[in-house]
PDB file of C-alpha atoms in Angstrom:
ATOM      1  CA  MET A  29      -9.511  24.452 -14.837  1.00 46.00           C
ATOM      2  CA  GLN A  30      -9.299  21.461 -17.159  1.00 51.00           C
ATOM      3  CA  THR A  31      -9.156  17.942 -15.785  1.00 57.00           C
ATOM      4  CA  ALA A  32      -8.457  14.677 -17.548  1.00 62.00           C
ATOM      5  CA  ARG A  33     -10.406  13.937 -20.721  1.00 87.00           C
ATOM      6  CA  THR A  34     -12.788  10.977 -20.538  1.00 90.00           C
ATOM      7  CA  VAL A  35     -12.207   8.272 -23.148  1.00 94.00           C
ATOM      8  CA  PRO A  36     -15.526   6.663 -24.225  1.00 91.00           C
ATOM      9  CA  ALA A  37     -14.434   3.052 -23.753  1.00 94.00           C
ATOM     10  CA  ALA A  38     -17.057   0.317 -23.922  1.00 92.00           C
ATOM     11  CA  THR A  39     -15.317  -2.273 -21.746  1.00 95.00           C
ATOM     12  CA  VAL A  40     -12.998  -0.304 -19.416  1.00 96.00           C
ATOM     13  CA  VAL A  41     -14.370   1.823 -16.578  1.00 93.00           C
ATOM     14  CA  ASN A  42     -13.148   5.288 -15.683  1.00 94.00           C
ATOM     15  CA  LEU A  43     -10.706   5.589 -18.601  1.00 96.00           C
ATOM     16  CA  ARG A  44      -9.215   9.066 -18.807  1.00 96.00           C
ATOM     17  CA  ASP A  45      -6.432  10.834 -20.687  1.00 97.00           C
ATOM     18  CA  LEU A  46      -4.329  13.075 -18.450  1.00 97.00           C
ATOM     19  CA  GLY A  47      -3.480  15.041 -21.564  1.00 95.00           C
ATOM     20  CA  GLY A  48      -4.623  18.646 -21.593  1.00 93.00           C
ATOM     21  CA  ILE A  49      -4.497  19.233 -17.856  1.00 95.00           C
ATOM     22  CA  ALA A  50      -3.230  22.755 -17.264  1.00 93.00           C
ATOM     23  CA  LEU A  51       0.112  23.054 -15.478  1.00 93.00           C
ATOM     24  CA  GLY A  52       0.286  26.858 -15.373  1.00 81.00           C
ATOM     25  CA  ARG A  53       2.336  29.331 -17.410  1.00 82.00           C
ATOM     26  CA  ASP A  54       0.873  28.157 -20.734  1.00 89.00           C
ATOM     27  CA  ARG A  55       1.916  24.555 -20.178  1.00 95.00           C
ATOM     28  CA  ARG A  56      -0.216  21.422 -20.320  1.00 96.00           C
ATOM     29  CA  VAL A  57       0.157  17.665 -20.058  1.00 97.00           C
ATOM     30  CA  ARG A  58       0.831  16.147 -23.469  1.00 97.00           C
ATOM     31  CA  GLN A  59      -2.198  14.345 -24.885  1.00 96.00           C
ATOM     32  CA  GLY A  60      -2.309  10.712 -25.871  1.00 97.00           C
ATOM     33  CA  VAL A  61       0.628   9.451 -23.807  1.00 97.00           C
ATOM     34  CA  LEU A  62      -0.676   8.844 -20.271  1.00 98.00           C
ATOM     35  CA  PHE A  63      -3.992   7.273 -19.341  1.00 98.00           C
ATOM     36  CA  ARG A  64      -5.642   6.135 -16.103  1.00 98.00           C
ATOM     37  CA  SER A  65      -8.523   3.720 -15.543  1.00 97.00           C
ATOM     38  CA  GLY A  66     -10.114   0.994 -13.484  1.00 95.00           C
ATOM     39  CA  GLN A  67      -9.166  -2.658 -13.916  1.00 94.00           C
ATOM     40  CA  LEU A  68      -8.960  -4.191 -17.390  1.00 97.00           C
ATOM     41  CA  SER A  69     -10.514  -7.575 -16.603  1.00 95.00           C
ATOM     42  CA  GLU A  70     -13.482  -6.864 -18.911  1.00 95.00           C
ATOM     43  CA  LEU A  71     -11.505  -5.309 -21.760  1.00 97.00           C
ATOM     44  CA  ASP A  72     -12.477  -6.660 -25.162  1.00 95.00           C
ATOM     45  CA  PRO A  73      -9.699  -5.476 -27.480  1.00 88.00           C
ATOM     46  CA  ALA A  74     -11.530  -6.684 -30.573  1.00 88.00           C
ATOM     47  CA  ARG A  75     -14.649  -4.563 -30.103  1.00 89.00           C
ATOM     48  CA  ASP A  76     -13.459  -1.695 -27.929  1.00 94.00           C
ATOM     49  CA  ARG A  77     -12.224   0.599 -30.660  1.00 94.00           C
ATOM     50  CA  ALA A  78     -11.740   3.538 -28.307  1.00 94.00           C
ATOM     51  CA  VAL A  79      -9.111   1.586 -26.377  1.00 96.00           C
ATOM     52  CA  ALA A  80      -7.501   0.139 -29.491  1.00 95.00           C
ATOM     53  CA  ALA A  81      -7.101   3.629 -30.922  1.00 95.00           C
ATOM     54  CA  LEU A  82      -4.936   4.697 -27.985  1.00 97.00           C
ATOM     55  CA  GLY A  83      -2.054   2.444 -29.036  1.00 97.00           C
ATOM     56  CA  ILE A  84      -1.197   1.542 -25.442  1.00 98.00           C
ATOM     57  CA  ARG A  85       2.288   0.041 -25.147  1.00 98.00           C
ATOM     58  CA  THR A  86       2.485  -0.486 -21.375  1.00 98.00           C
ATOM     59  CA  VAL A  87      -0.141  -1.254 -18.741  1.00 98.00           C
ATOM     60  CA  VAL A  88       0.934  -0.550 -15.147  1.00 98.00           C
ATOM     61  CA  ASP A  89      -1.210  -2.579 -12.725  1.00 98.00           C
ATOM     62  CA  LEU A  90      -1.161  -1.075  -9.228  1.00 97.00           C
ATOM     63  CA  ARG A  91      -3.304  -3.836  -7.645  1.00 95.00           C
ATOM     64  CA  THR A  92      -2.438  -6.544  -5.125  1.00 92.00           C
ATOM     65  CA  ALA A  93      -1.721 -10.157  -6.048  1.00 91.00           C
ATOM     66  CA  ASP A  94      -5.180 -11.254  -4.874  1.00 89.00           C
ATOM     67  CA  GLU A  95      -6.893  -8.650  -7.022  1.00 90.00           C
ATOM     68  CA  ARG A  96      -4.845  -9.644 -10.048  1.00 93.00           C
ATOM     69  CA  GLN A  97      -5.715 -13.300  -9.481  1.00 93.00           C
ATOM     70  CA  TRP A  98      -9.458 -12.638  -9.042  1.00 91.00           C
ATOM     71  CA  ALA A  99      -9.735 -10.289 -12.019  1.00 92.00           C
ATOM     72  CA  PRO A 100      -6.677 -10.565 -14.289  1.00 95.00           C
ATOM     73  CA  ASP A 101      -6.078  -7.833 -16.833  1.00 96.00           C
ATOM     74  CA  ARG A 102      -6.894  -8.330 -20.457  1.00 96.00           C
ATOM     75  CA  LEU A 103      -4.288  -6.293 -22.288  1.00 96.00           C
ATOM     76  CA  PRO A 104      -4.671  -4.128 -25.353  1.00 95.00           C
ATOM     77  CA  ASP A 105      -3.089  -5.627 -28.441  1.00 93.00           C
ATOM     78  CA  ARG A 106       0.729  -5.526 -28.332  1.00 93.00           C
ATOM     79  CA  ALA A 107       0.782  -4.004 -24.841  1.00 97.00           C
ATOM     80  CA  ARG A 108       3.044  -5.350 -22.106  1.00 97.00           C
ATOM     81  CA  LEU A 109       2.088  -5.648 -18.452  1.00 98.00           C
ATOM     82  CA  PHE A 110       4.097  -4.084 -15.623  1.00 97.00           C
ATOM     83  CA  VAL A 111       3.048  -4.861 -12.048  1.00 97.00           C
ATOM     84  CA  ALA A 112       3.626  -2.173  -9.400  1.00 97.00           C
ATOM     85  CA  ASP A 113       1.754  -3.382  -6.296  1.00 96.00           C
ATOM     86  CA  VAL A 114       1.094  -0.332  -4.134  1.00 96.00           C
ATOM     87  CA  LEU A 115      -0.560  -2.145  -1.224  1.00 91.00           C
ATOM     88  CA  GLY A 116       1.520  -5.317  -1.152  1.00 86.00           C
ATOM     89  CA  ASP A 117       2.613  -4.382   2.378  1.00 80.00           C
ATOM     90  CA  HIS A 118      -1.058  -4.019   3.395  1.00 73.00           C
ATOM     91  CA  PRO A 119      -3.072  -6.306   1.073  1.00 64.00           C
ATOM     92  CA  GLY A 120      -6.193  -6.379   3.267  1.00 64.00           C
ATOM     93  CA  VAL A 121      -6.895  -2.650   3.369  1.00 61.00           C
ATOM     94  CA  ALA A 122     -10.162  -1.289   2.058  1.00 63.00           C
ATOM     95  CA  PRO A 123      -9.232  -0.108  -1.478  1.00 59.00           C
ATOM     96  CA  ALA A 124      -8.093  -3.645  -2.303  1.00 56.00           C
ATOM     97  CA  ARG A 125     -11.469  -5.081  -1.233  1.00 71.00           C
ATOM     98  CA  LEU A 126     -14.057  -2.787  -2.807  1.00 69.00           C
ATOM     99  CA  ARG A 127     -16.312  -5.474  -4.236  1.00 75.00           C
ATOM    100  CA  SER A 128     -16.125  -7.773  -1.226  1.00 78.00           C
ATOM    101  CA  LEU A 129     -17.008  -4.888   1.086  1.00 78.00           C
ATOM    102  CA  LEU A 130     -20.111  -4.146  -0.968  1.00 83.00           C
ATOM    103  CA  ALA A 131     -21.099  -7.822  -1.151  1.00 84.00           C
ATOM    104  CA  ASP A 132     -21.899  -8.219   2.564  1.00 87.00           C
ATOM    105  CA  PRO A 133     -23.980  -5.392   4.083  1.00 89.00           C
ATOM    106  CA  ALA A 134     -23.926  -6.907   7.584  1.00 89.00           C
ATOM    107  CA  GLU A 135     -20.143  -7.295   7.616  1.00 85.00           C
ATOM    108  CA  ALA A 136     -19.742  -3.819   6.136  1.00 86.00           C
ATOM    109  CA  GLU A 137     -21.825  -2.354   8.938  1.00 88.00           C
ATOM    110  CA  ARG A 138     -19.852  -4.249  11.563  1.00 86.00           C
ATOM    111  CA  THR A 139     -16.445  -3.205  10.278  1.00 84.00           C
ATOM    112  CA  LEU A 140     -17.172   0.091   8.511  1.00 85.00           C
ATOM    113  CA  GLY A 141     -20.252   1.593  10.160  1.00 88.00           C
ATOM    114  CA  GLY A 142     -20.303   4.667  12.340  1.00 89.00           C
ATOM    115  CA  GLY A 143     -17.898   6.635  10.178  1.00 88.00           C
ATOM    116  CA  ARG A 144     -15.213   3.951  10.180  1.00 89.00           C
ATOM    117  CA  ALA A 145     -15.318   3.530   6.394  1.00 88.00           C
ATOM    118  CA  GLU A 146     -14.051   7.047   5.767  1.00 91.00           C
ATOM    119  CA  GLU A 147     -11.450   6.660   8.526  1.00 91.00           C
ATOM    120  CA  LEU A 148     -10.108   3.435   7.003  1.00 88.00           C
ATOM    121  CA  PHE A 149      -9.875   4.873   3.523  1.00 89.00           C
ATOM    122  CA  ALA A 150      -8.220   8.042   4.791  1.00 92.00           C
ATOM    123  CA  GLU A 151      -5.668   6.017   6.743  1.00 92.00           C
ATOM    124  CA  THR A 152      -4.920   3.978   3.636  1.00 92.00           C
ATOM    125  CA  TYR A 153      -3.865   7.171   1.900  1.00 95.00           C
ATOM    126  CA  ARG A 154      -1.256   7.679   4.610  1.00 95.00           C
ATOM    127  CA  LYS A 155      -0.038   4.137   3.983  1.00 93.00           C
ATOM    128  CA  MET A 156       0.242   4.860   0.271  1.00 95.00           C
ATOM    129  CA  VAL A 157       2.631   7.694   1.100  1.00 97.00           C
ATOM    130  CA  LEU A 158       4.568   6.209   4.000  1.00 96.00           C
ATOM    131  CA  SER A 159       4.978   2.477   3.307  1.00 95.00           C
ATOM    132  CA  PRO A 160       8.179   1.239   1.625  1.00 95.00           C
ATOM    133  CA  GLY A 161       6.236  -1.063  -0.689  1.00 95.00           C
ATOM    134  CA  ALA A 162       4.082   1.770  -1.943  1.00 96.00           C
ATOM    135  CA  ALA A 163       7.167   3.914  -2.486  1.00 97.00           C
ATOM    136  CA  ALA A 164       8.769   1.197  -4.605  1.00 97.00           C
ATOM    137  CA  ALA A 165       5.587   0.810  -6.653  1.00 98.00           C
ATOM    138  CA  TYR A 166       5.149   4.505  -7.313  1.00 98.00           C
ATOM    139  CA  ARG A 167       8.830   4.876  -8.198  1.00 98.00           C
ATOM    140  CA  ALA A 168       8.449   2.054 -10.728  1.00 98.00           C
ATOM    141  CA  PHE A 169       5.362   3.727 -12.169  1.00 98.00           C
ATOM    142  CA  LEU A 170       7.156   7.058 -12.578  1.00 98.00           C
ATOM    143  CA  GLU A 171      10.173   5.399 -14.171  1.00 98.00           C
ATOM    144  CA  THR A 172       7.871   3.650 -16.637  1.00 98.00           C
ATOM    145  CA  ALA A 173       6.018   6.860 -17.468  1.00 98.00           C
ATOM    146  CA  ALA A 174       9.359   8.574 -18.061  1.00 98.00           C
ATOM    147  CA  ASP A 175      10.471   5.977 -20.629  1.00 98.00           C
ATOM    148  CA  PRO A 176       9.583   7.120 -24.165  1.00 97.00           C
ATOM    149  CA  ALA A 177       9.661   3.508 -25.378  1.00 98.00           C
ATOM    150  CA  ALA A 178       6.988   2.548 -22.828  1.00 98.00           C
ATOM    151  CA  ARG A 179       4.494   5.213 -23.831  1.00 98.00           C
ATOM    152  CA  PRO A 180       1.568   5.457 -24.252  1.00 98.00           C
ATOM    153  CA  VAL A 181       1.123   4.159 -20.689  1.00 98.00           C
ATOM    154  CA  LEU A 182      -2.130   3.140 -19.027  1.00 98.00           C
ATOM    155  CA  PHE A 183      -2.018   2.842 -15.228  1.00 98.00           C
ATOM    156  CA  HIS A 184      -4.836   1.488 -13.118  1.00 98.00           C
ATOM    157  CA  CYS A 185      -6.036  -0.178  -9.916  1.00 96.00           C
ATOM    158  CA  THR A 186      -9.505  -1.663  -9.332  1.00 92.00           C
ATOM    159  CA  ALA A 187     -11.774   1.377  -9.629  1.00 92.00           C
ATOM    160  CA  GLY A 188      -9.109   3.826 -10.805  1.00 95.00           C
ATOM    161  CA  LYS A 189      -9.655   6.178  -7.892  1.00 95.00           C
ATOM    162  CA  ASP A 190      -7.400   5.579  -4.840  1.00 95.00           C
ATOM    163  CA  ARG A 191      -4.035   4.075  -5.776  1.00 96.00           C
ATOM    164  CA  THR A 192      -4.450   5.438  -9.289  1.00 98.00           C
ATOM    165  CA  GLY A 193      -5.593   8.775  -7.902  1.00 97.00           C
ATOM    166  CA  TRP A 194      -2.454   9.242  -5.839  1.00 98.00           C
ATOM    167  CA  ALA A 195      -0.265   8.127  -8.754  1.00 98.00           C
ATOM    168  CA  ALA A 196      -1.869  10.785 -10.943  1.00 98.00           C
ATOM    169  CA  ALA A 197      -1.576  13.402  -8.188  1.00 98.00           C
ATOM    170  CA  VAL A 198       2.143  12.789  -7.719  1.00 98.00           C
ATOM    171  CA  LEU A 199       2.807  12.831 -11.431  1.00 98.00           C
ATOM    172  CA  LEU A 200       0.862  16.039 -11.965  1.00 97.00           C
ATOM    173  CA  MET A 201       2.682  17.763  -9.109  1.00 97.00           C
ATOM    174  CA  ILE A 202       6.039  16.676 -10.548  1.00 98.00           C
ATOM    175  CA  LEU A 203       5.003  18.196 -13.881  1.00 97.00           C
ATOM    176  CA  GLY A 204       4.186  21.467 -12.147  1.00 96.00           C
ATOM    177  CA  ALA A 205       0.435  21.354 -11.541  1.00 95.00           C
ATOM    178  CA  PRO A 206      -0.763  23.445  -8.594  1.00 94.00           C
ATOM    179  CA  ARG A 207      -2.537  21.593  -5.816  1.00 94.00           C
ATOM    180  CA  ALA A 208      -5.899  23.074  -6.800  1.00 95.00           C
ATOM    181  CA  THR A 209      -5.577  21.422 -10.217  1.00 95.00           C
ATOM    182  CA  VAL A 210      -4.478  18.157  -8.616  1.00 96.00           C
ATOM    183  CA  ARG A 211      -7.501  18.229  -6.328  1.00 96.00           C
ATOM    184  CA  SER A 212      -9.876  18.935  -9.215  1.00 95.00           C
ATOM    185  CA  ASP A 213      -8.531  16.000 -11.210  1.00 94.00           C
ATOM    186  CA  PHE A 214      -8.594  13.731  -8.152  1.00 96.00           C
ATOM    187  CA  LEU A 215     -12.286  14.408  -7.464  1.00 96.00           C
ATOM    188  CA  ALA A 216     -13.370  14.340 -11.109  1.00 95.00           C
ATOM    189  CA  VAL A 217     -13.513  10.531 -11.217  1.00 95.00           C
ATOM    190  CA  ASN A 218     -16.480  10.276  -8.850  1.00 95.00           C
ATOM    191  CA  PRO A 219     -19.292  10.242 -11.461  1.00 94.00           C
ATOM    192  CA  ALA A 220     -17.609   7.460 -13.462  1.00 93.00           C
ATOM    193  CA  VAL A 221     -16.900   5.357 -10.367  1.00 93.00           C
ATOM    194  CA  ARG A 222     -20.447   5.766  -9.067  1.00 93.00           C
ATOM    195  CA  ALA A 223     -21.772   4.617 -12.435  1.00 92.00           C
ATOM    196  CA  ALA A 224     -19.403   1.644 -12.578  1.00 90.00           C
ATOM    197  CA  PHE A 225     -20.376   0.418  -9.115  1.00 89.00           C
ATOM    198  CA  ALA A 226     -24.087   1.256  -9.352  1.00 93.00           C
ATOM    199  CA  PRO A 227     -25.236  -2.402  -9.623  1.00 92.00           C
ATOM    200  CA  GLN A 228     -23.209  -3.463  -6.571  1.00 90.00           C
ATOM    201  CA  VAL A 229     -24.366  -0.445  -4.585  1.00 93.00           C
ATOM    202  CA  THR A 230     -28.015  -1.079  -5.451  1.00 94.00           C
ATOM    203  CA  LYS A 231     -27.715  -4.693  -4.283  1.00 93.00           C
ATOM    204  CA  PHE A 232     -25.895  -3.520  -1.144  1.00 91.00           C
ATOM    205  CA  LEU A 233     -28.646  -1.032  -0.298  1.00 94.00           C
ATOM    206  CA  ASP A 234     -31.402  -3.537  -1.105  1.00 94.00           C
ATOM    207  CA  GLY A 235     -29.737  -5.871   1.394  1.00 93.00           C
ATOM    208  CA  GLY A 236     -29.983  -3.264   4.132  1.00 93.00           C
ATOM    209  CA  GLY A 237     -26.571  -1.655   3.646  1.00 92.00           C
ATOM    210  CA  ASP A 238     -25.898   1.845   4.933  1.00 92.00           C
ATOM    211  CA  PRO A 239     -25.806   4.449   2.116  1.00 94.00           C
ATOM    212  CA  ALA A 240     -23.118   6.376   4.011  1.00 93.00           C
ATOM    213  CA  VAL A 241     -20.873   3.292   4.065  1.00 91.00           C
ATOM    214  CA  ALA A 242     -21.423   2.666   0.349  1.00 92.00           C
ATOM    215  CA  ALA A 243     -20.601   6.279  -0.468  1.00 93.00           C
ATOM    216  CA  ALA A 244     -17.368   6.217   1.538  1.00 89.00           C
ATOM    217  CA  ILE A 245     -16.312   3.021  -0.264  1.00 88.00           C
ATOM    218  CA  ILE A 246     -16.930   4.072  -3.850  1.00 91.00           C
ATOM    219  CA  GLU A 247     -16.128   7.793  -3.692  1.00 93.00           C
ATOM    220  CA  VAL A 248     -12.944   9.754  -3.406  1.00 95.00           C
ATOM    221  CA  ARG A 249     -13.186  12.648  -0.976  1.00 95.00           C
ATOM    222  CA  PRO A 250     -11.114  15.758  -0.383  1.00 96.00           C
ATOM    223  CA  ARG A 251     -10.077  14.382   2.992  1.00 95.00           C
ATOM    224  CA  TYR A 252      -8.485  11.329   1.381  1.00 96.00           C
ATOM    225  CA  LEU A 253      -6.166  13.444  -0.751  1.00 98.00           C
ATOM    226  CA  ASP A 254      -5.494  15.746   2.200  1.00 97.00           C
ATOM    227  CA  MET A 255      -4.323  12.766   4.267  1.00 97.00           C
ATOM    228  CA  ALA A 256      -1.783  11.855   1.609  1.00 98.00           C
ATOM    229  CA  LEU A 257      -0.595  15.432   1.123  1.00 98.00           C
ATOM    230  CA  ASP A 258      -0.303  15.979   4.874  1.00 98.00           C
ATOM    231  CA  ALA A 259       1.717  12.785   5.267  1.00 98.00           C
ATOM    232  CA  MET A 260       4.006  13.899   2.442  1.00 98.00           C
ATOM    233  CA  ASP A 261       4.478  17.339   3.967  1.00 97.00           C
ATOM    234  CA  GLU A 262       4.991  16.066   7.521  1.00 98.00           C
ATOM    235  CA  ARG A 263       7.457  13.294   6.696  1.00 97.00           C
ATOM    236  CA  TRP A 264       9.395  14.853   3.832  1.00 97.00           C
ATOM    237  CA  GLY A 265       8.626  18.570   3.903  1.00 97.00           C
ATOM    238  CA  GLY A 266       6.746  18.583   0.610  1.00 97.00           C
ATOM    239  CA  LEU A 267       6.877  17.168  -2.876  1.00 98.00           C
ATOM    240  CA  ASP A 268      10.610  17.511  -3.545  1.00 97.00           C
ATOM    241  CA  GLY A 269      11.584  15.665  -0.381  1.00 98.00           C
ATOM    242  CA  TYR A 270       8.987  12.977  -0.981  1.00 98.00           C
ATOM    243  CA  VAL A 271      10.053  12.346  -4.563  1.00 98.00           C
ATOM    244  CA  ARG A 272      13.796  12.390  -3.884  1.00 97.00           C
ATOM    245  CA  ASN A 273      14.003  10.844  -0.399  1.00 97.00           C
ATOM    246  CA  GLY A 274      10.730   8.938  -0.075  1.00 97.00           C
ATOM    247  CA  LEU A 275      10.326   7.555  -3.579  1.00 98.00           C
ATOM    248  CA  ARG A 276      14.038   7.886  -4.423  1.00 98.00           C
ATOM    249  CA  VAL A 277      13.322   8.918  -7.998  1.00 98.00           C
ATOM    250  CA  PRO A 278      16.546   9.937  -9.783  1.00 97.00           C
ATOM    251  CA  ASP A 279      16.794  13.464 -11.154  1.00 97.00           C
ATOM    252  CA  ALA A 280      17.254  12.046 -14.655  1.00 97.00           C
ATOM    253  CA  VAL A 281      13.839  10.395 -14.431  1.00 98.00           C
ATOM    254  CA  LEU A 282      12.219  13.642 -13.313  1.00 98.00           C
ATOM    255  CA  GLU A 283      13.838  15.447 -16.236  1.00 97.00           C
ATOM    256  CA  ARG A 284      12.560  12.832 -18.704  1.00 97.00           C
ATOM    257  CA  LEU A 285       9.059  13.113 -17.263  1.00 98.00           C
ATOM    258  CA  ARG A 286       8.980  16.868 -17.727  1.00 96.00           C
ATOM    259  CA  GLU A 287      10.576  16.747 -21.168  1.00 96.00           C
ATOM    260  CA  GLY A 288       8.252  14.027 -22.445  1.00 97.00           C
ATOM    261  CA  LEU A 289       4.943  14.916 -20.842  1.00 97.00           C
ATOM    262  CA  VAL A 290       4.778  18.726 -20.812  1.00 97.00           C
ATOM    263  CA  VAL A 291       3.840  20.820 -23.830  1.00 96.00           C
ATOM    264  CA  ARG A 292       3.368  24.564 -24.215  1.00 92.00           C
ATOM    265  CA  GLY A 293       0.194  26.246 -25.284  1.00 75.00           C
TER     266      GLY A 293
END
């Protein structure tokens, strides 16, 4: 079961091409048109040839206003920025505060110890499915991905795992990927995210931080995706209801997504 192809970028973490992911019945996601990553605040377009070679036209930033202010994107040459703030309704939730949570072991233990870290992240996945602001953001992302003039598209959050992970999951399901494939792609980012946050985690642990808290912060877990899928199924009866009634994505957009992003073979 093939998951997204890692792009060996020097200055962007967790950069992956969704191209090549199997959708069943001899169909795959088209390569070179849809990419996911962590934030672009360290991108150096002049020396990062792997990113330059992608020819990105549109960057979709799924982060909150505070995150964008603290670590603004540096765009690939000739790319335009499109903001689609998933957590604008809930800007203080854990995925929007990854680095600050790891910066203070004592505060992390107080607020996230005893299993609370995993609970908070799991609950955020419900918010990403159920909140109106998240729905508007994900609809805007899908409309952008469906626009041939906008592609290639790179979409990202801070680590490229939570908000970006659900965006990729929804898109893959729309294109026809079975949930097993979606789950495999969702979990495949963990090695890259662990590597990207290794310095912060080491400092956190050296300061007395709980390894279980650190792991819950920087990893994606099957339970997180399950929370989102369960919320989708409970509120809207599955993907079709979620996309049409929750996200309110027009049928024409869904058709353009499938026409532009699915190839045979």
